[in-house]
Each structure stands twice: as structure tokens, then as C-alpha cells.
mmCIF file of C-alpha atoms in Angstrom:
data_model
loop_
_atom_site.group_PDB
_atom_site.id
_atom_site.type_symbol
_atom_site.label_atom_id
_atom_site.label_comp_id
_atom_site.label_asym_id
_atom_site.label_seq_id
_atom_site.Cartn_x
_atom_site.Cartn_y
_atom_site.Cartn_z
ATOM 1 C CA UNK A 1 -2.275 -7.995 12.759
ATOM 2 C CA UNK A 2 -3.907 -4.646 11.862
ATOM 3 C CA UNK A 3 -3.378 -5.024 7.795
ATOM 4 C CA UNK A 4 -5.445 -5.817 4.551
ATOM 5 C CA UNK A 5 -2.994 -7.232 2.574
ATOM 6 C CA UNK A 6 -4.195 -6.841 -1.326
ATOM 7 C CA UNK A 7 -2.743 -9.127 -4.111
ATOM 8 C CA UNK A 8 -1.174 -8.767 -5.937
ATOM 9 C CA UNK A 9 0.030 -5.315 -6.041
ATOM 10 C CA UNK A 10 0.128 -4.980 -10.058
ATOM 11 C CA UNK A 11 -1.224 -6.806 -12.215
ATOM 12 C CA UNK A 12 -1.755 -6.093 -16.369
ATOM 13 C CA UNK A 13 -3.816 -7.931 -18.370
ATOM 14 C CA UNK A 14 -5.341 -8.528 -21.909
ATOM 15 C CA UNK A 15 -9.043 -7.975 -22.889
ATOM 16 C CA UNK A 16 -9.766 -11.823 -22.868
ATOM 17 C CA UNK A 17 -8.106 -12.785 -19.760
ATOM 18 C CA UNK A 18 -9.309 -14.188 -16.582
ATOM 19 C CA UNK A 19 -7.743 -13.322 -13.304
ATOM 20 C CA UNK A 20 -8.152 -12.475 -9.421
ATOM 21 C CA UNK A 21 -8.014 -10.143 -7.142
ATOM 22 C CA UNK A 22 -7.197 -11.124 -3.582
ATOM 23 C CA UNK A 23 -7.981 -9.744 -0.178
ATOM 24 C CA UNK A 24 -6.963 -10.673 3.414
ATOM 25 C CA UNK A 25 -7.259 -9.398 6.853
ATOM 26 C CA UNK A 26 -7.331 -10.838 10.323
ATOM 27 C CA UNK A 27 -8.293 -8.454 12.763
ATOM 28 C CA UNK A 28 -11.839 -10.050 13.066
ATOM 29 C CA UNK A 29 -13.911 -7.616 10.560
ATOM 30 C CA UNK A 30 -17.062 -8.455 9.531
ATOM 31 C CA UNK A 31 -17.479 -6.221 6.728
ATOM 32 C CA UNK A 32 -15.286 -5.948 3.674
ATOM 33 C CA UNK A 33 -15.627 -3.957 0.353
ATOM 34 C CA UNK A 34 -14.179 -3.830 -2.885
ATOM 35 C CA UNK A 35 -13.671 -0.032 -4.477
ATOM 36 C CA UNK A 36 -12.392 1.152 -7.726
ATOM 37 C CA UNK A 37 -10.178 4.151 -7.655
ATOM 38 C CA UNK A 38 -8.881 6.518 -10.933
ATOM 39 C CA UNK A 39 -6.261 8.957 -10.184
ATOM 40 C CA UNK A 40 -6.775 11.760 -8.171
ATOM 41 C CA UNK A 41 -10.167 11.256 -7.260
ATOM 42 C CA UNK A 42 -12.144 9.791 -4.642
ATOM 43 C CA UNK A 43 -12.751 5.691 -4.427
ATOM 44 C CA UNK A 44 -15.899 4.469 -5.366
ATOM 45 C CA UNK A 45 -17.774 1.733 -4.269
ATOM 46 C CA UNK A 46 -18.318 -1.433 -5.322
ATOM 47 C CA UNK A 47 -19.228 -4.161 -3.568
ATOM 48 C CA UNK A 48 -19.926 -4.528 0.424
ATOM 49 C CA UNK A 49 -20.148 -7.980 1.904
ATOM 50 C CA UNK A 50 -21.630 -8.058 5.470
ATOM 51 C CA UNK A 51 -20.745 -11.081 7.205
ATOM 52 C CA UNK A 52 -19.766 -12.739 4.814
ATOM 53 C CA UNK A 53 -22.929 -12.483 2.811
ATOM 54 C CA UNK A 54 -23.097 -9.786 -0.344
ATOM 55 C CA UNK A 55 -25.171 -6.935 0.782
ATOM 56 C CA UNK A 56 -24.120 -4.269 -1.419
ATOM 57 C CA UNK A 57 -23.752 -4.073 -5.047
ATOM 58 C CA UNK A 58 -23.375 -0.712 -6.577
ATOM 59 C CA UNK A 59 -24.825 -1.588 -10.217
ATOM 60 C CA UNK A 60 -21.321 -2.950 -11.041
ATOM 61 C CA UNK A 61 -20.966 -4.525 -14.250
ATOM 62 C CA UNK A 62 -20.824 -8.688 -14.615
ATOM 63 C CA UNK A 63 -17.110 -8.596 -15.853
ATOM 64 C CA UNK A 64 -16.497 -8.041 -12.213
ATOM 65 C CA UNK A 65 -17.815 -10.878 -9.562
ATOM 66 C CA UNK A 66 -16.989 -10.826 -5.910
ATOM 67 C CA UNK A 67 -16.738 -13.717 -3.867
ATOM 68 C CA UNK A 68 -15.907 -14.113 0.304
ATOM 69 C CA UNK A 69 -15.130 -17.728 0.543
ATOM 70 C CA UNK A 70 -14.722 -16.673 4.818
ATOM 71 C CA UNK A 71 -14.523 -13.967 7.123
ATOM 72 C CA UNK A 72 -10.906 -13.601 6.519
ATOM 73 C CA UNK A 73 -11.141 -13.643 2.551
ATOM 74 C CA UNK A 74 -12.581 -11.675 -0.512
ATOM 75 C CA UNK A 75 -11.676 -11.987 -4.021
ATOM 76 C CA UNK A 76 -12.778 -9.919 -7.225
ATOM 77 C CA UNK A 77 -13.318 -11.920 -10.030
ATOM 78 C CA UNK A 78 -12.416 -10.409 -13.443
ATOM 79 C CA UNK A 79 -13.364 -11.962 -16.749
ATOM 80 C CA UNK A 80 -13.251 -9.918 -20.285
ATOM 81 C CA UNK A 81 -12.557 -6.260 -18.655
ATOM 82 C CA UNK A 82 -12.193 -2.942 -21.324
ATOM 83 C CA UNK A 83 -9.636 -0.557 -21.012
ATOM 84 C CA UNK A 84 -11.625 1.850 -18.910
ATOM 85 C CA UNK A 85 -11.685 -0.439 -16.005
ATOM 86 C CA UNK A 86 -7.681 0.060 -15.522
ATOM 87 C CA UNK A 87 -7.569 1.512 -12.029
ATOM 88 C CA UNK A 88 -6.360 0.642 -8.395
ATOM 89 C CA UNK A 89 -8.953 -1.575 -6.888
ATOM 90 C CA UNK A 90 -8.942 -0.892 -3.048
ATOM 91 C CA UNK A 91 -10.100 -3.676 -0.592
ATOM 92 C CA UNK A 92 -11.284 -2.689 2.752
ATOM 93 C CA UNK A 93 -12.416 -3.897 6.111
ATOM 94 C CA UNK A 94 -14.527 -2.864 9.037
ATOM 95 C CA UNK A 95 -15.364 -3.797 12.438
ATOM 96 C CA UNK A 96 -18.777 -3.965 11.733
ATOM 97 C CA UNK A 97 -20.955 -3.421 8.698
ATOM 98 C CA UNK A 98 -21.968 0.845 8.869
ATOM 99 C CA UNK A 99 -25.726 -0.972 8.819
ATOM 100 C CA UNK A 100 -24.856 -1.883 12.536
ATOM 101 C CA UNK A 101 -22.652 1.173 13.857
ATOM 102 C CA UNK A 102 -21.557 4.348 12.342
ATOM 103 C CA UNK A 103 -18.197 5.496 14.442
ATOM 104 C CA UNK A 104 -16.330 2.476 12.607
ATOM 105 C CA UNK A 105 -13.540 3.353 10.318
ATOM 106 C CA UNK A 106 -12.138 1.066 7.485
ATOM 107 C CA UNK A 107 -8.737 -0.308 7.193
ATOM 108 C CA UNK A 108 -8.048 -0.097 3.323
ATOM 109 C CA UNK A 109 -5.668 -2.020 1.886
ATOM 110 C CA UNK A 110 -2.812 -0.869 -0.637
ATOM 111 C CA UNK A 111 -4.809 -1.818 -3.417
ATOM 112 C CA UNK A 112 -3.924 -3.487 -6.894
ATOM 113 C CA UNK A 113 -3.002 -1.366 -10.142
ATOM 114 C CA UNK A 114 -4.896 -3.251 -12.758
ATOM 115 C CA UNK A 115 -4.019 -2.086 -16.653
ATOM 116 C CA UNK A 116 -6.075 -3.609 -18.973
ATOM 117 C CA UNK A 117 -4.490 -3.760 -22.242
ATOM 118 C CA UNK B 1 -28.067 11.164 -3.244
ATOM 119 C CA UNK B 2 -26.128 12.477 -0.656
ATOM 120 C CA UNK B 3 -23.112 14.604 -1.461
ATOM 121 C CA UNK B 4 -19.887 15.474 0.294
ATOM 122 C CA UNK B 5 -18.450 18.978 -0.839
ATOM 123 C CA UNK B 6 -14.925 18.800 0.177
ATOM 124 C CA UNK B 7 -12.846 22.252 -0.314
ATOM 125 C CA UNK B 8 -10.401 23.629 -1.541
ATOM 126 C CA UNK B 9 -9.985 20.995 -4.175
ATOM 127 C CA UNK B 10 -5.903 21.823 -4.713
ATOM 128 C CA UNK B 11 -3.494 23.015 -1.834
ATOM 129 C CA UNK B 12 -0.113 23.692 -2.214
ATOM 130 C CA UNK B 13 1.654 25.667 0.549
ATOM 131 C CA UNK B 14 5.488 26.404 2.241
ATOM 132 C CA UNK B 15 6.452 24.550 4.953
ATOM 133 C CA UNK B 16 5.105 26.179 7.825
ATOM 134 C CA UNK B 17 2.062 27.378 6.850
ATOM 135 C CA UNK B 18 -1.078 26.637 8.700
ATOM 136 C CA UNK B 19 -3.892 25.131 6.186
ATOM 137 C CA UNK B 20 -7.538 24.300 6.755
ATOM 138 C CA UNK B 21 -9.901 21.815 4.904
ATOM 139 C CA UNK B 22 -13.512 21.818 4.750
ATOM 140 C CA UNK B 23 -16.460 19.386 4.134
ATOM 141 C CA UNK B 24 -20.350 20.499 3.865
ATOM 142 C CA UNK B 25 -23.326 18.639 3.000
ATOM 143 C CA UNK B 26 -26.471 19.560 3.146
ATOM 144 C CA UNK B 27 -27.146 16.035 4.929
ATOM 145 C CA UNK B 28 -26.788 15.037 7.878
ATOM 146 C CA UNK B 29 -24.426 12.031 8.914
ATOM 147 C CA UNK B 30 -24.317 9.775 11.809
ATOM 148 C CA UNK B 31 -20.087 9.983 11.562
ATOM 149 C CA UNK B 32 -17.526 11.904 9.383
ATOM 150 C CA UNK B 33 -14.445 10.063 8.757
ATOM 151 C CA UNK B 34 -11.255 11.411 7.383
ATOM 152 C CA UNK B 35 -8.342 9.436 5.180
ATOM 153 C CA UNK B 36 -4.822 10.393 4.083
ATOM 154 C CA UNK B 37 -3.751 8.634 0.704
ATOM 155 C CA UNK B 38 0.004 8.697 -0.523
ATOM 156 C CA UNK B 39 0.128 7.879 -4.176
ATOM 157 C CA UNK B 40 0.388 4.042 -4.905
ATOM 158 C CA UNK B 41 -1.173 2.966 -1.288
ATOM 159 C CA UNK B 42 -4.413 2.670 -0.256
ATOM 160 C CA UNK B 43 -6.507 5.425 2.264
ATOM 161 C CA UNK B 44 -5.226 5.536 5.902
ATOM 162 C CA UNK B 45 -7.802 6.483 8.369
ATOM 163 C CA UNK B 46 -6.817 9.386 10.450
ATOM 164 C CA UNK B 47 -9.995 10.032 12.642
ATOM 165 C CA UNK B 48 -13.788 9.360 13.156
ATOM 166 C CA UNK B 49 -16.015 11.579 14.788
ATOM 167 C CA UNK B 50 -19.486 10.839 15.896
ATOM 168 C CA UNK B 51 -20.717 13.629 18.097
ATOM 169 C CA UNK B 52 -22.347 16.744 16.908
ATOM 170 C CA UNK B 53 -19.777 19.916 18.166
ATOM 171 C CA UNK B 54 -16.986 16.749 18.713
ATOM 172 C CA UNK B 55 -13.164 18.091 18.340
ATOM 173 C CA UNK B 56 -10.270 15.363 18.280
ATOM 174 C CA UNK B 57 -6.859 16.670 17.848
ATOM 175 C CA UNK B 58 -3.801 14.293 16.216
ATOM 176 C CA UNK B 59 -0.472 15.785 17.149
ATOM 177 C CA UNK B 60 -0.813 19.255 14.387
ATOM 178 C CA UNK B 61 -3.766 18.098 13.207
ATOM 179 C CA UNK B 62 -6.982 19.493 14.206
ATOM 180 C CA UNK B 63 -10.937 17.795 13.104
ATOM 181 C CA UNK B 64 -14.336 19.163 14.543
ATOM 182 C CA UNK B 65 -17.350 17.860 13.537
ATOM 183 C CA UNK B 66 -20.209 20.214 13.289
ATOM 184 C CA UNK B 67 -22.944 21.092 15.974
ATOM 185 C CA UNK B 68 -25.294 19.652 13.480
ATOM 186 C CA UNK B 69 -23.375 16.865 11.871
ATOM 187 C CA UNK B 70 -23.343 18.305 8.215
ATOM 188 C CA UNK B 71 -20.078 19.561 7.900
ATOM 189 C CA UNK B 72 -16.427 18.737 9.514
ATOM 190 C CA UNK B 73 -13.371 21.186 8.824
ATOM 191 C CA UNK B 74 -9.307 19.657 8.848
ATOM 192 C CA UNK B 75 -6.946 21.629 10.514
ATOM 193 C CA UNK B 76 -3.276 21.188 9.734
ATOM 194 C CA UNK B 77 -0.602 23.567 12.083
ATOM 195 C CA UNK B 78 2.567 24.394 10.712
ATOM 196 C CA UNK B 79 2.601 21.563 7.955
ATOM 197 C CA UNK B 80 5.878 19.735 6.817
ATOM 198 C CA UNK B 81 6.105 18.442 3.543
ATOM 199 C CA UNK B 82 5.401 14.858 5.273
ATOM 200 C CA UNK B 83 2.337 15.929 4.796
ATOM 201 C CA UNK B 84 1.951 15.752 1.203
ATOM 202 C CA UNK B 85 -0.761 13.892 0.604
ATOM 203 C CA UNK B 86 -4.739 13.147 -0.962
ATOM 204 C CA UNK B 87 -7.237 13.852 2.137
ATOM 205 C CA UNK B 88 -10.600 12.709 2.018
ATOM 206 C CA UNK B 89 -12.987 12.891 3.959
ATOM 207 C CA UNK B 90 -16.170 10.068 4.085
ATOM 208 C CA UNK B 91 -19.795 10.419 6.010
ATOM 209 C CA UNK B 92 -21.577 7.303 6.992
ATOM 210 C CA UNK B 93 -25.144 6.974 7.642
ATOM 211 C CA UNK B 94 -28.221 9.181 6.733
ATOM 212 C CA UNK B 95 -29.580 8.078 3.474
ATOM 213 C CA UNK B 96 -25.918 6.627 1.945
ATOM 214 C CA UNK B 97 -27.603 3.534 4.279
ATOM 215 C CA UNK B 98 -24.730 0.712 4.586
ATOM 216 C CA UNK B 99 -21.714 2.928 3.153
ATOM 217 C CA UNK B 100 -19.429 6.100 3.040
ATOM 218 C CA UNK B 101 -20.265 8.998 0.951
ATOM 219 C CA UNK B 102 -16.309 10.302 0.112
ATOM 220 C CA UNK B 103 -15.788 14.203 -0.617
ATOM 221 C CA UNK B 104 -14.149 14.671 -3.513
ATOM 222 C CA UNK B 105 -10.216 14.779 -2.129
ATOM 223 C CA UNK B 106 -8.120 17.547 -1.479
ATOM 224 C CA UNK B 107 -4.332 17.487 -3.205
ATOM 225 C CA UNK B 108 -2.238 18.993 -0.909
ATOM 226 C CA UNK B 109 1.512 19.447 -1.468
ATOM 227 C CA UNK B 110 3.546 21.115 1.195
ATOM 228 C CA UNK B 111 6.601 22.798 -0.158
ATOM 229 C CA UNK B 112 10.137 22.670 1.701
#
């Protein structure tokens, strides 16, 4: 299995809602990463977790919370979002965190196209 | 705060046409990695290099990483429309510690 399977693949909600974003891979990396992408440009990072542990956060803002429950497993939290967060939200894996070894590339996944309405 | 210039910024071309793609920083990065993204998926990694000077070639598509690590070009030989894509490019290390600095994307649409 060489995927990151992202669910689900849309997903539109209201202001006040509470939903999930999930994340799965099995090819034994122990780094994954949540990013936030608007159209046309470049993602942007938002959280890393390092074996299983969170040991990036990119100043994100509380409406978002990540959590790994295992090495297989992240989900992004979303509670009370604003219109400006509507994007595709990427998850991504690597062999090993880039703290460890540089020449690793990430295996994104297809993402989820969150509207916030 | 490093930063990735990625050039041109928009490509469109005939099928055919030979294209190249260029990212310079100013830092220096341990590896260079670059992505193709089709709309609606998610970034597909095409190559890593590591080694300063370091040339990998992909069936038409050239990267070389330079002699000094700060800058990495995309070659693309007679492109089909296939092609068509959002190409990024991503340096890890340096002072970025613990993640990818990402150019900001090239558009290119290759015309039949």
C-alpha cells in the first residue's frame, strides 16, 4: 500500500458545526502533516506530528485541533470554522520526520474540499 | 524565513515545445523536492535530490540540483498536454528546520 487515503473527499459545513477530517496510510511513516491549500497556490503548513507526537504547529488557529490516535492515523479536528478557512486540506506522510533525514519525499494525499458556509 | 522563488509563475505552450522551470533561494537546502498537482488531487512527488551538482532524469523530464544547493531548474522535452499540471517545487532543511519551504507553483498548460 503506497496511499494516504483522505476522508472524506468533500465535505461542506455551517459556521457552528463540528466535524473531522481523516487521514490514513500504511506504508510505515513516521511523520504526517496536515496542510491547507487555496487555489492555485502553494500548500501551507500546518501541523507536523513526528512519531506520533505533535512537533510542529505553525501558529494555527484553535478552531483547528489535530490529533494521531497511532502511527497509521491523523485527524483534524474542526469546531466553529469562518468562511475563509474553505480550502483543500492536504494530509501527508513521510518516511521519517525531515528533523532526521532530508532526501525523504512526502506522499500527499488527495485532500478534502472543505466549504464553510 | 527562507524563501523559494519558483519561475515563470504561468506557462502555457504547444505540444512539442521544450519548457524549463526554475527555483532560487538565496538559502541553502539539504534537498530540493519537486511535486506535480492535477486540480482536485493532492501533490505527487516526482523527484528528490540531495547532492550539490546532482542530475536525475524521469523519462522527458530533466531536474539538476545546483553545485551549491540554492537553486534546482525542471526540464520538460517535447511536452504533451499530459502534462498539464501545478509544479512545485519544496526545499527541506537549512533554517525551515523540520519542514518544506514550497516555491510558489508554476501553472503550466500544454496546448494540443
Amino acid at each position: 500500500d503506497t496511499e494516504v487515503t483522505q476522508t472524506p473527499k468533500h465535505l461542506v459545513m455551517g459556521m457552528t458545526n463540528k466535524k473531522s477530517l481523516k487521514c490514513e496510510q500504511h506504508m510505515g511513516h513516521r511523520a504526517m502533516y496536515w496542510y491547507k491549500q487555496k487555489a492555485k497556490k502553494p500548500p501551507e503548513l500546518m501541523f507536523v506530528y513526528s512519531y506520533e507526537k505533535l512537533s510542529i504547529n505553525e501558529s494555527v488557529p484553535s478552531r483547528f485541533s489535530p490529533e494521531c490516535p497511532n502511527s497509521s492515523l491523523l485527524n483534524l479536528h474542526l469546531h466553529a470554522l469562518q468562511p475563509e478557512d474553505s480550502a483543500l486540506y492536504l494530509c501527508a506522510s513521510s518516511q521519517i520526520p525531515l528533523l532526521r533525514g532530508p532526501g525523504y519525499g512526502y506522499t500527499f494525499g488527495s485532500g478534502t474540499r472543505l466549504t464553510v458556509v | 524565513t527562507q524563501l523559494l522563488e519558483q519561475s515563470p509563475q504561468f506557462l502555457s505552450i504547444q505540444e512539442g515545445e521544450n519548457l524549463t522551470v526554475y527555483c532560487n533561494s538565496s538559502s541553502v537546502f539539504s534537498s530540493l523536492q519537486w511535486y506535480r498537482q492535477e486540480p482536485g488531487e493532492g501533490p505527487v512527488l516526482l523527484v528528490t535530490v540531495v547532492t550539490g551538482g546532482e542530475v536525475k532524469k524521469l523519462k522527458r523530464l530533466t531536474f539538476q540540483f545546483g553545485d551549491a544547493r540554492k537553486d534546482s531548474s525542471l526540464h520538460i522535452t517535447a511536452a504533451q498536454p499530459g502534462d498539464t499540471g501545478l509544479y512545485l517545487c519544496a526545499g527541506a532543511g537549512g533554517t525551515s528546520y523540520g519542514k518544506l519551504t514550497f516555491g510558489q507553483g508554476t501553472i503550466l498548460t500544454v496546448h494540443p
